[in-house]
Amino acid sequence: MQEQNEPTPLSKVGEFNLIDKLTEKIKIYNKSTILGVGDDAAIINHNECHTLISTDMLVEGIHFDLLYTPLKHLGYKAVITNLSDIYAMNAEPRQITVSIAASNRISVEALEEIYEGINLACECYKVDLVGGDTTSSLSGLIISVTVMGSAKEEKIVRRCGAQENDLICVSGDLGAAFAGLQLLEREKSIFNENQHIQPDFDGKDYVLERQLKPEARKDIIDFFEQEGILPTSMIDISDGLSSELLHLAKNSKVGLLVYEDKIPIDLMTITTMEEFNLNPLTAALNGGEDYELLFTLPLSYHDKIKNAEDIHIIGHITDKIEGCHLIPTGSGSLIELKAQGWQSKMNE
Ligand code: ADP
Ligand code: MG
């Protein structure tokens, strides 16, 4: 934020100049965008498809810390977290709006950096920025993104369709963003005590990137399309595997069994968590911000996914009466899954 020599205070440029500055580099990628920024409202035409809408707000001090969050990454992440919700419905994100409340502490250049990240995410995922709002804030920075997506009705996947015996799958690996956050928080407290000590992030790029610059799993949705796969239920993993599993089970009115040794955790997540004397499994189950996809598939799809590089079968759906359980590695006994409080059980 302080990289520029003379940051321009927001009060120096009017609201309209600021909006012009922030929106001048916008490119349009979708033909469903009839009209973007510049009028009282954007015009979207999703034709014969359903429109899906989701929104997420990021609040300084709650969702991000400007001390260690590069502004460009912040803009990128604000978009990604929204896109992930649309992919989790097996739909394509098409348009976003971005609303920003900033205090005078934030310079014009800082907002432009945030927009660089926003524009980059739009380019990478071919999403159009079609509007927003800009206002001032007396305290911290707030970024709110709304995303619109589209999909044919019959392709849309909800949380509620999981059936007994379905396979439970996750994409990628889990817990890395949480491990990255531990590192950033540790370096922040060291920095707060002695501002001359340089952060020590050697060899930790993967977990840091997962925290600061996450990606959404468009590739998984594309893979489903290519292979003719339609999950029975799906959700994105933003609050930790444990709570997302419980959402799927509750919405689908089923139970489930998950095997600890099947849960994908990257080696760097494991070593980082161990440095903090924390159980890596805790990062995967309760960490959050992974933006991976959790979905269920009928057994008949097993052959189609068994060789998919980044899809892991972690368990199966059971009858509701059996509840939601984890089978720890090397043990036949069951541990009941809980969204919170699970960690304390592990430490007993
Ligand atoms: P109104 O007074 O109708 O709310 P604004 O002056 O707030 O209009 O916005 C003018 C245009 O700029 C609108 O198309 C709006 O969607 C767009 N816009 C405003 N703020 C942003 C922003 N932060 N990012 C992207 N577009 C924005
Ligand atoms: Mg406005």
mmCIF file of N, CA and C and ligand atoms in Angstrom, residues 15 19 132-134, ligand 2:
data_model
loop_
_atom_site.group_PDB
_atom_site.id
_atom_site.type_symbol
_atom_site.label_atom_id
_atom_site.label_comp_id
_atom_site.label_asym_id
_atom_site.label_seq_id
_atom_site.Cartn_x
_atom_site.Cartn_y
_atom_site.Cartn_z
ATOM 1 N N GLU A 15 -15.793 11.291 -6.867
ATOM 2 C CA GLU A 15 -16.318 9.930 -7.002
ATOM 3 C C GLU A 15 -16.339 9.493 -8.463
ATOM 4 N N ILE A 19 -14.391 6.386 -10.200
ATOM 5 C CA ILE A 19 -15.058 5.270 -10.895
ATOM 6 C C ILE A 19 -14.474 5.117 -12.306
ATOM 7 N N GLY A 132 -21.135 -1.619 -10.112
ATOM 8 C CA GLY A 132 -20.720 -1.622 -8.721
ATOM 9 C C GLY A 132 -21.138 -0.346 -8.038
ATOM 10 N N ASP A 133 -20.534 -0.096 -6.904
ATOM 11 C CA ASP A 133 -20.799 1.133 -6.191
ATOM 12 C C ASP A 133 -19.532 1.527 -5.450
ATOM 13 N N THR A 134 -19.341 2.812 -5.277
ATOM 14 C CA THR A 134 -18.140 3.304 -4.622
ATOM 15 C C THR A 134 -18.552 4.319 -3.573
HETATM 16 MG MG MG B 2 -23.880 4.307 -6.993
#
